[in-house]
Short mmCIF file of C-alpha atoms and ligand atoms in Angstrom, two decimals:
data_model
loop_
_atom_site.label_atom_id
_atom_site.label_comp_id
_atom_site.label_asym_id
_atom_site.label_seq_id
_atom_site.Cartn_x
_atom_site.Cartn_y
_atom_site.Cartn_z
CA MET A 375 37.44 2.47 -12.74
CA PHE A 376 35.38 0.37 -10.31
CA THR A 377 33.86 3.53 -8.81
CA ASP A 378 33.03 4.89 -12.29
CA HIS A 379 31.32 1.63 -13.14
CA MET A 380 29.33 1.68 -9.88
CA THR A 381 28.36 5.32 -10.47
CA LEU A 382 27.13 4.41 -13.93
CA ILE A 383 25.08 1.48 -12.59
CA CYS A 384 23.58 3.68 -9.86
CA HIS A 385 22.75 6.33 -12.44
CA VAL A 386 21.01 3.78 -14.69
CA ILE A 387 19.07 2.37 -11.71
CA ASP A 388 18.18 5.90 -10.64
CA LYS A 389 16.64 6.53 -14.02
CA MET A 390 14.64 3.30 -14.11
CA ALA A 391 11.59 4.90 -12.51
CA ASP A 392 11.58 7.39 -15.39
CA LEU A 393 11.15 4.53 -17.88
CA PRO A 394 7.80 2.93 -18.73
CA PRO A 395 6.98 -0.48 -17.22
CA PRO A 396 8.69 -3.22 -19.27
CA VAL A 397 6.82 -4.78 -22.20
CA GLN A 398 8.01 -8.31 -23.01
CA ASN A 399 6.97 -11.29 -25.09
CA LEU A 400 5.17 -13.72 -22.80
CA ALA A 401 7.12 -16.67 -24.23
CA GLU A 402 10.40 -15.09 -23.05
CA ALA A 403 9.15 -13.85 -19.68
CA LYS A 404 10.24 -15.45 -16.41
CA VAL A 405 6.71 -16.21 -15.20
CA ASP A 406 4.71 -19.28 -14.21
CA HIS A 407 3.70 -20.25 -17.75
CA ASP A 408 1.15 -22.81 -16.54
CA ARG A 409 -0.71 -20.03 -14.71
CA TYR A 410 -0.78 -17.81 -17.82
CA ALA A 411 -1.94 -20.77 -19.95
CA ASN A 412 -4.76 -21.32 -17.47
CA ILE A 413 -5.79 -17.64 -17.61
CA LYS A 414 -5.70 -17.80 -21.41
CA GLU A 415 -7.88 -20.91 -21.43
CA LYS A 416 -10.48 -19.20 -19.24
CA PHE A 417 -10.28 -16.09 -21.43
CA VAL A 418 -10.90 -18.08 -24.63
CA LYS A 419 -13.80 -19.94 -23.02
CA LYS A 420 -15.37 -16.66 -21.91
CA TYR A 421 -14.80 -14.43 -24.94
CA ASN A 422 -14.23 -16.87 -27.78
CA CYS A 423 -10.99 -15.16 -28.81
CA GLU A 424 -7.41 -14.99 -27.50
CA PRO A 425 -5.98 -12.28 -25.24
CA LYS A 426 -3.50 -9.95 -26.96
CA PHE A 427 -1.54 -9.11 -23.81
CA TYR A 428 -1.37 -9.51 -20.03
CA ALA A 429 -0.81 -6.69 -17.54
CA ARG A 430 0.55 -7.68 -14.11
CA ALA A 431 1.06 -5.67 -10.94
CA PRO A 432 2.39 -7.05 -7.62
CA GLY A 433 1.19 -6.63 -4.05
CA ARG A 434 3.67 -5.52 -1.41
CA VAL A 435 4.80 -5.98 2.15
CA ASN A 436 5.74 -2.88 4.08
CA LEU A 437 8.77 -3.54 6.30
CA ILE A 438 8.40 -0.34 8.31
CA GLY A 439 6.64 3.04 8.03
CA GLU A 440 2.94 2.38 8.71
CA HIS A 441 0.21 4.96 8.26
CA ILE A 442 2.68 7.72 7.50
CA ASP A 443 2.66 7.88 3.68
CA TYR A 444 -0.54 9.96 3.70
CA CYS A 445 1.13 12.28 6.23
CA GLY A 446 3.94 12.93 3.72
CA TYR A 447 6.60 10.64 5.23
CA GLY A 448 8.80 8.02 3.55
CA VAL A 449 8.10 4.28 3.86
CA LEU A 450 10.09 1.09 3.29
CA PRO A 451 8.20 -1.62 1.38
CA MET A 452 9.16 -4.38 -1.04
CA ALA A 453 7.08 -6.02 -3.75
CA ILE A 454 5.96 -9.60 -3.16
CA GLU A 455 5.65 -12.35 -5.74
CA GLN A 456 1.83 -12.47 -5.38
CA ASP A 457 0.18 -10.28 -7.99
CA ILE A 458 -2.85 -9.43 -10.09
CA VAL A 459 -2.80 -10.38 -13.78
CA ILE A 460 -5.31 -9.10 -16.33
CA ALA A 461 -5.51 -10.81 -19.72
CA VAL A 462 -6.80 -8.30 -22.27
CA CYS A 463 -8.15 -8.20 -25.79
CA PRO A 464 -8.89 -4.66 -27.03
CA THR A 465 -12.29 -4.25 -28.75
CA SER A 466 -13.77 -1.62 -31.02
CA ASP A 467 -17.07 -1.17 -29.14
CA ASN A 468 -16.02 1.11 -26.23
CA GLN A 469 -17.24 -1.47 -23.71
CA LEU A 470 -15.40 -2.81 -20.68
CA TYR A 471 -16.03 -6.53 -20.07
CA LEU A 472 -14.80 -7.91 -16.75
CA SER A 473 -14.57 -11.52 -15.74
CA ASN A 474 -12.53 -13.15 -12.98
CA THR A 475 -10.90 -16.58 -12.71
CA ASP A 476 -12.37 -16.71 -9.18
CA ASP A 477 -16.15 -17.20 -9.42
CA LYS A 478 -16.77 -15.27 -6.24
CA PHE A 479 -16.03 -12.08 -8.25
CA ARG A 480 -19.05 -11.68 -10.54
CA ASP A 481 -18.90 -10.59 -14.22
CA PHE A 482 -19.43 -6.93 -14.95
CA GLN A 483 -19.87 -4.83 -18.09
CA CYS A 484 -20.08 -1.07 -18.70
CA SER A 485 -19.10 1.64 -21.14
CA MET A 486 -15.39 2.63 -20.99
CA THR A 487 -16.32 6.28 -20.44
CA ASN A 488 -19.64 6.42 -18.70
CA PHE A 489 -19.80 4.66 -15.32
CA GLU A 490 -20.17 5.29 -11.61
CA ILE A 491 -17.67 4.15 -8.97
CA ASN A 492 -19.71 2.90 -6.03
CA LYS A 493 -18.04 4.07 -2.80
CA ALA A 494 -20.87 2.84 -0.60
CA LYS A 495 -20.56 -0.76 -1.84
CA PRO A 496 -17.01 -1.27 -3.09
CA ASP A 497 -17.50 -4.47 -5.15
CA TRP A 498 -14.37 -5.66 -6.94
CA HIS A 499 -15.12 -4.07 -10.33
CA ASN A 500 -15.02 -0.61 -8.71
CA TYR A 501 -11.25 -0.97 -8.17
CA VAL A 502 -10.83 -1.79 -11.87
CA LEU A 503 -12.94 1.27 -12.73
CA CYS A 504 -10.63 3.46 -10.60
CA GLY A 505 -7.65 2.38 -12.73
CA VAL A 506 -9.54 2.71 -16.02
CA LYS A 507 -10.89 6.18 -15.16
CA GLY A 508 -7.53 7.36 -13.80
CA MET A 509 -5.59 6.31 -16.89
CA THR A 510 -8.26 7.52 -19.35
CA GLU A 511 -8.18 10.98 -17.78
CA PHE A 512 -4.40 10.98 -17.38
CA ILE A 513 -3.69 10.33 -21.05
CA SER A 514 -6.68 12.47 -22.11
CA LEU A 515 -8.41 9.69 -24.05
CA THR A 516 -11.79 10.88 -25.32
CA ASN A 517 -12.50 7.64 -27.11
CA PRO A 518 -10.68 4.77 -25.34
CA VAL A 519 -10.81 1.34 -26.96
CA GLY A 520 -12.98 -1.26 -25.27
CA MET A 521 -11.41 -4.17 -23.39
CA GLN A 522 -12.36 -7.77 -22.77
CA CYS A 523 -10.62 -8.69 -19.51
CA MET A 524 -9.98 -11.82 -17.47
CA VAL A 525 -8.61 -10.98 -14.02
CA ASP A 526 -6.56 -13.46 -11.99
CA GLY A 527 -5.16 -12.56 -8.57
CA CYS A 528 -3.24 -14.28 -5.81
CA VAL A 529 -2.63 -11.40 -3.38
CA PRO A 530 -4.53 -12.26 -0.17
CA ASN A 531 -7.51 -9.89 0.01
CA SER A 532 -7.97 -7.26 2.73
CA ALA A 533 -4.84 -8.48 4.49
CA GLY A 534 -2.48 -5.49 4.30
CA LEU A 535 -0.62 -6.77 1.22
CA SER A 536 -2.24 -4.27 -1.15
CA SER A 537 -4.47 -6.45 -3.29
CA SER A 538 -6.68 -3.44 -4.01
CA SER A 539 -3.80 -1.28 -5.25
CA ALA A 540 -2.39 -4.16 -7.32
CA LEU A 541 -5.81 -4.36 -9.02
CA VAL A 542 -6.05 -0.59 -9.57
CA CYS A 543 -2.46 -0.42 -10.92
CA CYS A 544 -3.01 -3.43 -13.16
CA ALA A 545 -6.23 -1.97 -14.62
CA ALA A 546 -4.49 1.36 -15.30
CA LEU A 547 -1.58 -0.42 -16.99
CA ALA A 548 -3.97 -2.53 -19.10
CA THR A 549 -5.83 0.63 -20.22
CA MET A 550 -2.56 2.32 -21.18
CA GLN A 551 -1.33 -0.67 -23.17
CA ALA A 552 -4.67 -1.27 -24.93
CA ASN A 553 -4.54 2.33 -26.15
CA ASN A 554 -0.92 2.06 -27.32
CA GLN A 555 0.27 4.68 -24.88
CA SER A 556 3.35 4.77 -22.71
CA ARG A 557 4.20 6.72 -19.55
CA SER A 558 6.96 6.42 -16.93
CA LYS A 559 6.56 4.14 -13.91
CA LYS A 560 6.78 7.18 -11.66
CA GLU A 561 4.04 9.07 -13.49
CA ILE A 562 1.73 6.05 -13.53
CA ALA A 563 2.38 5.31 -9.84
CA ASP A 564 1.56 8.90 -8.86
CA MET A 565 -1.58 8.83 -10.96
CA CYS A 566 -2.69 5.46 -9.51
CA ALA A 567 -2.28 6.79 -5.96
CA SER A 568 -4.73 9.56 -6.85
CA CYS A 569 -7.22 7.43 -8.77
CA GLU A 570 -7.50 4.74 -6.07
CA ARG A 571 -9.01 7.51 -3.92
CA TYR A 572 -12.10 7.41 -6.22
CA ILE A 573 -13.09 4.39 -4.08
CA GLY A 574 -13.32 6.74 -1.09
CA THR A 575 -10.22 5.88 0.98
CA GLN A 576 -7.71 8.69 1.36
CA GLY A 577 -4.53 6.57 1.32
CA GLY A 578 -0.98 7.62 0.57
CA GLY A 579 1.08 6.53 -2.42
CA MET A 580 3.16 3.66 -1.01
CA ASP A 581 1.37 0.71 -2.60
CA GLN A 582 1.19 2.08 -6.12
CA ALA A 583 4.80 3.37 -5.99
CA ILE A 584 6.30 0.02 -5.04
CA SER A 585 4.00 -1.88 -7.42
CA PHE A 586 5.53 0.00 -10.35
CA MET A 587 9.05 0.82 -9.14
CA ALA A 588 10.01 -2.47 -7.43
CA ARG A 589 13.14 -4.31 -8.47
CA PRO A 590 13.90 -7.94 -7.58
CA GLY A 591 16.34 -8.36 -4.70
CA THR A 592 15.88 -4.96 -3.07
CA ALA A 593 13.44 -3.25 -0.76
CA LYS A 594 12.84 0.45 -1.47
CA LYS A 595 12.71 3.61 0.55
CA ILE A 596 9.88 5.56 -1.08
CA ASP A 597 9.58 9.29 -0.49
CA PHE A 598 6.74 11.58 -1.52
CA ASN A 599 6.21 15.14 -2.74
CA PRO A 600 7.91 14.58 -5.13
CA LEU A 601 7.79 10.81 -5.51
CA SER A 602 11.25 9.23 -5.38
CA GLU A 603 12.76 5.85 -4.55
CA GLU A 604 16.03 4.43 -3.35
CA ASP A 605 17.22 0.83 -3.03
CA VAL A 606 17.53 -0.52 0.51
CA ILE A 607 19.71 -3.62 0.67
CA LEU A 608 18.54 -5.82 3.54
CA PRO A 609 21.14 -7.49 5.77
CA GLU A 610 22.36 -10.97 4.95
CA GLY A 611 21.41 -13.97 7.05
CA VAL A 612 17.79 -12.98 7.67
CA ALA A 613 14.52 -13.97 5.99
CA PHE A 614 11.26 -12.01 5.96
CA VAL A 615 8.16 -14.04 6.73
CA ILE A 616 4.55 -12.99 6.16
CA SER A 617 1.83 -14.48 8.36
CA ASN A 618 -1.84 -13.66 7.95
CA CYS A 619 -3.94 -13.64 11.12
CA CYS A 620 -6.90 -14.41 8.81
CA VAL A 621 -9.08 -11.52 10.05
CA GLU A 622 -10.13 -9.60 6.91
CA LYS A 623 -10.55 -5.85 6.91
CA ASN A 624 -11.81 -4.03 3.82
CA LYS A 625 -10.61 -0.42 4.07
CA ALA A 626 -13.22 1.08 1.79
CA ALA A 627 -16.17 -0.65 3.47
CA THR A 628 -15.60 0.93 6.91
CA SER A 629 -14.59 4.39 8.12
CA ASP A 630 -11.66 3.31 10.34
CA PHE A 631 -8.96 4.03 7.77
CA ASN A 632 -10.26 7.48 6.85
CA THR A 633 -10.82 8.27 10.55
CA ARG A 634 -7.06 7.88 11.08
CA VAL A 635 -6.34 10.07 8.05
CA VAL A 636 -8.69 12.70 9.46
CA GLU A 637 -7.22 12.48 12.99
CA CYS A 638 -3.74 13.12 11.55
CA ARG A 639 -5.11 16.08 9.57
CA LEU A 640 -6.85 17.53 12.65
CA ALA A 641 -3.72 17.02 14.79
CA MET A 642 -1.72 18.92 12.18
CA GLN A 643 -4.31 21.72 12.01
CA VAL A 644 -4.54 22.12 15.80
CA MET A 645 -0.72 22.22 16.13
CA ALA A 646 -0.40 24.64 13.19
CA LYS A 647 -3.00 26.92 14.77
CA SER A 648 -1.24 26.88 18.12
CA LYS A 649 2.05 27.76 16.34
CA GLU A 650 0.22 30.66 14.66
CA LEU A 651 0.58 29.26 11.15
CA GLN A 652 -2.16 29.46 8.49
CA TRP A 653 -3.53 26.02 9.34
CA GLN A 654 -5.68 25.80 6.18
CA GLU A 655 -2.50 26.07 4.12
CA CYS A 656 -0.69 23.14 5.77
CA LYS A 657 -1.04 19.93 3.80
CA ASN A 658 -0.05 17.24 6.30
CA LEU A 659 2.16 16.48 9.33
CA ALA A 660 5.34 16.46 7.20
CA ASP A 661 4.43 19.83 5.70
CA LEU A 662 3.93 21.21 9.22
CA GLN A 663 7.41 19.99 10.17
CA ASN A 664 8.88 21.68 7.09
CA LYS A 665 7.09 24.94 7.81
CA LEU A 666 8.33 24.91 11.42
CA LYS A 667 11.84 23.93 10.23
CA LEU A 668 12.20 21.46 13.09
CA SER A 669 13.60 17.91 13.41
CA LEU A 670 11.37 14.86 13.89
CA GLN A 671 12.56 14.75 17.51
CA ASP A 672 11.51 18.38 17.97
CA MET A 673 8.11 17.53 16.49
CA ALA A 674 7.61 14.97 19.27
CA GLY A 675 8.05 17.91 21.68
CA ILE A 676 5.49 19.97 19.74
CA VAL A 677 2.99 17.10 20.09
CA GLU A 678 3.58 17.08 23.87
CA ALA A 679 3.24 20.85 24.12
CA CYS A 680 0.25 21.43 21.82
CA LEU A 681 -1.99 18.36 22.11
CA HIS A 682 -3.68 16.73 25.10
CA LYS A 683 -3.91 12.98 25.67
CA GLU A 684 -7.66 12.93 26.23
CA GLU A 685 -9.97 12.59 23.25
CA TYR A 686 -11.01 15.79 21.48
CA SER A 687 -14.69 16.29 20.78
CA LYS A 688 -15.70 17.73 17.41
CA GLN A 689 -16.95 20.81 19.20
CA GLU A 690 -13.58 21.35 20.92
CA VAL A 691 -11.72 21.06 17.61
CA CYS A 692 -14.13 23.58 16.04
CA GLU A 693 -13.54 26.00 18.93
CA ILE A 694 -9.74 25.70 18.67
CA LEU A 695 -9.76 26.23 14.90
CA GLY A 696 -12.47 28.89 15.09
CA VAL A 697 -14.81 27.22 12.57
CA THR A 698 -18.35 25.87 12.47
CA ALA A 699 -19.01 22.12 12.21
CA GLU A 700 -20.03 22.66 8.55
CA LYS A 701 -16.73 24.40 7.81
CA LEU A 702 -14.77 21.64 9.59
CA ALA A 703 -16.46 19.07 7.35
CA GLU A 704 -15.14 21.00 4.34
CA THR A 705 -11.60 21.63 5.56
CA SER A 706 -10.85 18.42 7.41
CA LEU A 707 -13.31 15.52 7.14
CA SER A 708 -14.12 12.94 4.47
CA ALA A 709 -17.58 11.86 3.33
CA ASN A 710 -17.47 8.71 5.48
CA THR A 711 -16.17 10.42 8.65
CA LEU A 712 -18.81 13.15 8.96
CA HIS A 713 -20.41 11.14 11.78
CA VAL A 714 -17.23 10.78 13.89
CA GLU A 715 -17.51 12.80 17.12
CA LYS A 716 -14.28 11.91 19.02
CA PHE A 717 -10.70 12.19 17.85
CA ARG A 718 -7.40 11.07 19.39
CA LEU A 719 -4.92 13.62 18.15
CA TYR A 720 -1.99 13.27 20.58
CA GLN A 721 -1.71 9.51 20.04
CA ARG A 722 -1.99 9.64 16.23
CA ALA A 723 0.52 12.44 15.71
CA GLY A 724 2.85 10.83 18.28
CA HIS A 725 2.81 7.61 16.27
CA VAL A 726 3.45 9.36 12.95
CA TYR A 727 6.50 11.35 14.09
CA SER A 728 8.05 8.38 15.93
CA GLU A 729 7.38 6.01 13.01
CA ALA A 730 8.93 8.44 10.53
CA ARG A 731 12.07 8.43 12.70
CA ARG A 732 12.12 4.63 12.79
CA VAL A 733 12.03 4.52 8.98
CA GLU A 734 15.03 6.86 8.77
CA GLU A 735 16.89 4.77 11.35
CA PHE A 736 16.01 1.51 9.54
CA GLN A 737 17.39 2.89 6.28
CA ARG A 738 20.55 4.18 8.00
CA ILE A 739 21.25 0.78 9.59
CA CYS A 740 20.80 -0.94 6.20
CA LYS A 741 23.33 1.49 4.69
CA GLU A 742 25.92 1.31 7.46
CA VAL A 743 25.44 -2.38 8.34
CA PRO A 744 26.82 -2.32 11.92
CA SER A 745 27.68 -5.72 13.43
CA ASP A 746 24.34 -5.80 15.30
CA ALA A 747 22.33 -4.59 12.28
CA ALA A 748 19.70 -7.36 12.40
CA GLN A 749 19.09 -6.89 16.15
CA ARG A 750 18.64 -3.15 15.73
CA LEU A 751 16.29 -3.51 12.78
CA GLY A 752 14.30 -6.07 14.78
CA THR A 753 13.98 -3.66 17.70
CA LEU A 754 12.67 -0.96 15.35
CA MET A 755 10.09 -3.38 13.93
CA ASN A 756 8.94 -4.31 17.44
CA GLN A 757 8.69 -0.65 18.46
CA SER A 758 6.71 0.04 15.28
CA HIS A 759 4.20 -2.66 16.14
CA GLU A 760 3.83 -1.41 19.69
CA SER A 761 3.17 2.10 18.38
CA CYS A 762 0.66 0.89 15.73
CA SER A 763 -1.16 -1.20 18.31
CA GLN A 764 -1.15 1.18 21.29
CA GLN A 765 -0.94 4.69 19.83
CA TYR A 766 -2.51 4.28 16.42
CA GLU A 767 -4.93 1.52 17.49
CA CYS A 768 -4.88 -0.17 14.10
CA SER A 769 -4.19 -3.74 15.24
CA CYS A 770 -6.61 -6.34 16.63
CA THR A 771 -6.37 -9.10 19.25
CA GLU A 772 -5.62 -11.87 16.73
CA LEU A 773 -2.88 -9.83 15.04
CA ASP A 774 -1.29 -8.87 18.38
CA ASP A 775 -1.37 -12.54 19.41
CA LEU A 776 0.28 -13.55 16.13
CA VAL A 777 3.03 -10.91 16.44
CA ASN A 778 3.76 -12.06 20.00
CA LEU A 779 3.86 -15.69 18.88
CA CYS A 780 6.27 -14.78 16.03
CA ILE A 781 8.66 -13.17 18.54
CA LYS A 782 8.40 -16.20 20.84
CA SER A 783 9.03 -18.48 17.86
CA GLY A 784 12.40 -16.89 17.05
CA ALA A 785 11.70 -13.69 15.07
CA ILE A 786 14.22 -10.89 15.71
CA GLY A 787 11.44 -8.41 14.95
CA SER A 788 7.76 -8.64 14.06
CA ARG A 789 5.05 -6.13 13.30
CA LEU A 790 1.73 -5.69 11.56
CA THR A 791 2.08 -4.64 7.93
CA GLY A 792 -0.26 -2.54 5.81
CA ALA A 793 -3.39 -0.85 7.07
CA GLY A 794 -3.99 -3.35 9.93
CA TRP A 795 -7.16 -4.06 11.97
CA GLY A 796 -6.48 -7.63 10.81
CA GLY A 797 -4.39 -9.03 8.00
CA CYS A 798 -0.70 -9.76 8.06
CA ALA A 799 2.37 -9.52 10.25
CA VAL A 800 5.88 -9.37 8.78
CA SER A 801 8.67 -10.97 10.80
CA MET A 802 12.45 -10.88 10.41
CA VAL A 803 13.86 -14.31 11.17
CA PRO A 804 17.45 -15.66 11.15
CA SER A 805 17.66 -17.69 7.90
CA SER A 806 19.18 -20.60 9.80
CA GLU A 807 16.05 -20.82 12.02
CA LEU A 808 13.46 -20.34 9.28
CA SER A 809 12.00 -23.87 9.15
CA GLU A 810 11.80 -24.12 12.93
CA PHE A 811 10.08 -20.70 13.02
CA LEU A 812 7.51 -21.71 10.38
CA ARG A 813 6.74 -24.92 12.26
CA LYS A 814 6.23 -23.13 15.56
CA VAL A 815 3.96 -20.45 14.06
CA LYS A 816 1.97 -23.06 12.14
CA ASP A 817 1.36 -25.10 15.30
CA GLY A 818 0.94 -22.15 17.66
CA TYR A 819 -1.50 -20.11 15.52
CA TYR A 820 -3.03 -21.98 12.59
CA VAL A 821 -3.39 -25.49 14.05
CA VAL A 822 -4.62 -24.21 17.43
CA ARG A 823 -7.29 -22.03 15.76
CA GLY A 824 -8.50 -24.61 13.26
CA LEU A 825 -6.93 -22.66 10.37
CA GLU A 826 -4.56 -25.44 9.24
CA SER A 827 -6.09 -25.59 5.74
CA ARG A 828 -5.04 -21.97 5.17
CA VAL A 829 -1.39 -22.35 6.16
CA ASP A 830 0.03 -22.54 2.62
CA GLU A 831 -1.43 -19.20 1.52
CA ALA A 832 -1.21 -17.55 4.95
CA LEU A 833 2.34 -18.30 6.16
CA PHE A 834 5.33 -17.95 3.84
CA ALA A 835 8.83 -16.49 3.50
CA THR A 836 9.11 -13.76 0.89
CA GLN A 837 11.80 -12.07 -1.22
CA PRO A 838 11.78 -8.60 -2.80
CA GLY A 839 9.97 -9.17 -6.12
CA SER A 840 9.72 -7.36 -9.45
CA GLY A 841 7.44 -4.49 -10.46
CA ALA A 842 4.52 -4.16 -12.86
CA ALA A 843 4.97 -5.32 -16.47
CA VAL A 844 3.14 -6.10 -19.71
CA TYR A 845 3.52 -9.46 -21.48
CA ILE A 846 2.53 -9.74 -25.11
CA GLN A 847 0.85 -12.96 -26.22
CA SER A 848 2.94 -14.29 -29.13
P1 LIG B 2324 -5.92 -4.79 0.62
O1 LIG B 2324 -5.29 -4.52 1.95
O2 LIG B 2324 -5.66 -6.19 0.17
O3 LIG B 2324 -5.61 -3.77 -0.41
P2 LIG B 2324 -8.68 -3.83 0.56
O4 LIG B 2324 -9.74 -4.19 1.55
O5 LIG B 2324 -8.32 -2.42 0.44
O6 LIG B 2324 -7.46 -4.76 0.93
O7 LIG B 2324 -9.13 -4.33 -0.88
C1 LIG B 2324 -9.54 -5.66 -1.12
C2 LIG B 2324 -10.52 -5.68 -2.28
O8 LIG B 2324 -9.80 -5.63 -3.54
C3 LIG B 2324 -11.31 -6.97 -2.36
O9 LIG B 2324 -12.44 -6.93 -1.50
C4 LIG B 2324 -11.73 -7.00 -3.84
O10 LIG B 2324 -12.82 -6.13 -4.06
C5 LIG B 2324 -10.50 -6.40 -4.52
N1 LIG B 2324 -9.61 -7.49 -5.00
C6 LIG B 2324 -8.45 -7.90 -4.49
N2 LIG B 2324 -7.95 -8.97 -5.18
C7 LIG B 2324 -8.85 -9.24 -6.15
C8 LIG B 2324 -8.92 -10.22 -7.21
N3 LIG B 2324 -8.01 -11.16 -7.38
N4 LIG B 2324 -9.99 -10.16 -8.02
C9 LIG B 2324 -10.94 -9.22 -7.85
N5 LIG B 2324 -10.93 -8.30 -6.89
C10 LIG B 2324 -9.90 -8.29 -6.05
P1 LIG B 2325 -3.21 -1.45 2.52
O1 LIG B 2325 -2.44 -2.29 3.43
O2 LIG B 2325 -3.02 -1.83 1.08
O3 LIG B 2325 -4.62 -1.34 2.90
C1 LIG B 2325 -3.11 1.19 3.17
C2 LIG B 2325 -2.88 2.37 2.24
C3 LIG B 2325 -1.40 2.78 2.21
C4 LIG B 2325 -0.88 3.00 3.62
C5 LIG B 2325 -1.18 1.76 4.47
C6 LIG B 2325 -0.77 1.93 5.92
C7 LIG B 2325 -4.28 2.59 0.23
C8 LIG B 2325 -4.49 2.17 -1.16
N1 LIG B 2325 -3.27 2.02 0.88
O4 LIG B 2325 -2.52 0.03 2.62
O5 LIG B 2325 -1.25 3.95 1.43
O6 LIG B 2325 -1.40 4.17 4.18
O7 LIG B 2325 -2.57 1.46 4.47
O8 LIG B 2325 0.58 2.18 6.04
O9 LIG B 2325 -5.01 3.42 0.76
#
């Protein structure tokens, strides 16, 4: 009886990603009503009418599995409470009107169907345009309604907590709702992962997947190709703390992120070629593993055997693959990495295969809950940071210092989260030592560096939050 009941619950939960995001009356929603009243007030002041609904999409913290989603490997994030909200009133004039509660984001207006997304200068409205364009194409709208929008966000920007994806997802959801359409969370998440690439970065699908498929109280293991999700219940007695090193890194404005994507692609192509596979037909490092029918551990051996530790020049890669530089640009590079001349293939592929193993191990420990579960998860987080910092080179001095301080201050495990090169660390801390930990990190990082005024938004414990939703103004 009990088992039947559990099976039924699991089945219902399983199917939740196949449902559309929830649509609820704002008055009945468990939200900060003062915040929504404030957004509404600003909306009315700006547009002289009331919003009809609000779309919201959360940011996320990735517990483990960094820079592997775009290589086809599963990741383990949870949604955070911080989110983007867009108050919307549909209009009949086919225009998109954007305003933001934060004055630093300037007003913008364009046609709903005829606009350019500026990759060279990714101002905030370009992320909204990614979501609008993605959804308009996805639901084949030839004549989408116009929208007056007031955007309000509290996800720290360019800090590895996915503010950009929350904005893209929220804009896509707003476009769907304004046009009275409905699609499943899974479909929208998949589509948003693709349309965020209009901004130029070639990311994976982690951020958009968790933004739509999150459930309060549980982290998720997200897998790709096809997109799927599974609850991961975190051990009791630990808290997860986010700390921002306060170095900002905008992914779209530099080529570092895409350079890593390209290095992983080149590593895959060089290994595929040396294993006599059709390298142009391999999609990513996970696809290569599938084609070779080997374990992740075996793939570490393939990296050792096929790649050298020294940097590869572009010319060397061209010689190995038997292509011209022009052809390589077509098969392997992105528009903003055409200038890159040196690639570290051994280090990047080594990170990806070891990180993918750590994600599997993390999930297994959460399922089996051995007596030393927290210690083992902490060790995996520390190893992940070491690999991100040393092999993948996506940390920075401030972030490394912060991670080390978190460990010294009582964290069982600590690592950078998100894209890196700045931004946040996530630490696992015994719940009983949480306040002492927060005090030590505040004093040891923020006070010492003159960042005390930022502590409230930069250092906080977090719980797995809920996914994207629409609230109707009653
Ligand atoms: P992240 O790691 O947070 O996703 P990115 O550098 O990829 O960082 O994207 C950050 C960009 O997203 C910001 O520079 C801004 O253009 C946009 N953005 C994030 N939050 C907001 C917001 N509340 N309002 C407007 N734009 C936002
Ligand atoms: P953030 O932290 O939001 O910049 C980026 C990618 C993810 C993933 C992580 C690294 C986008 C939209 N997001 O996240 O897909 O690759 O880096 O694990 O590109």
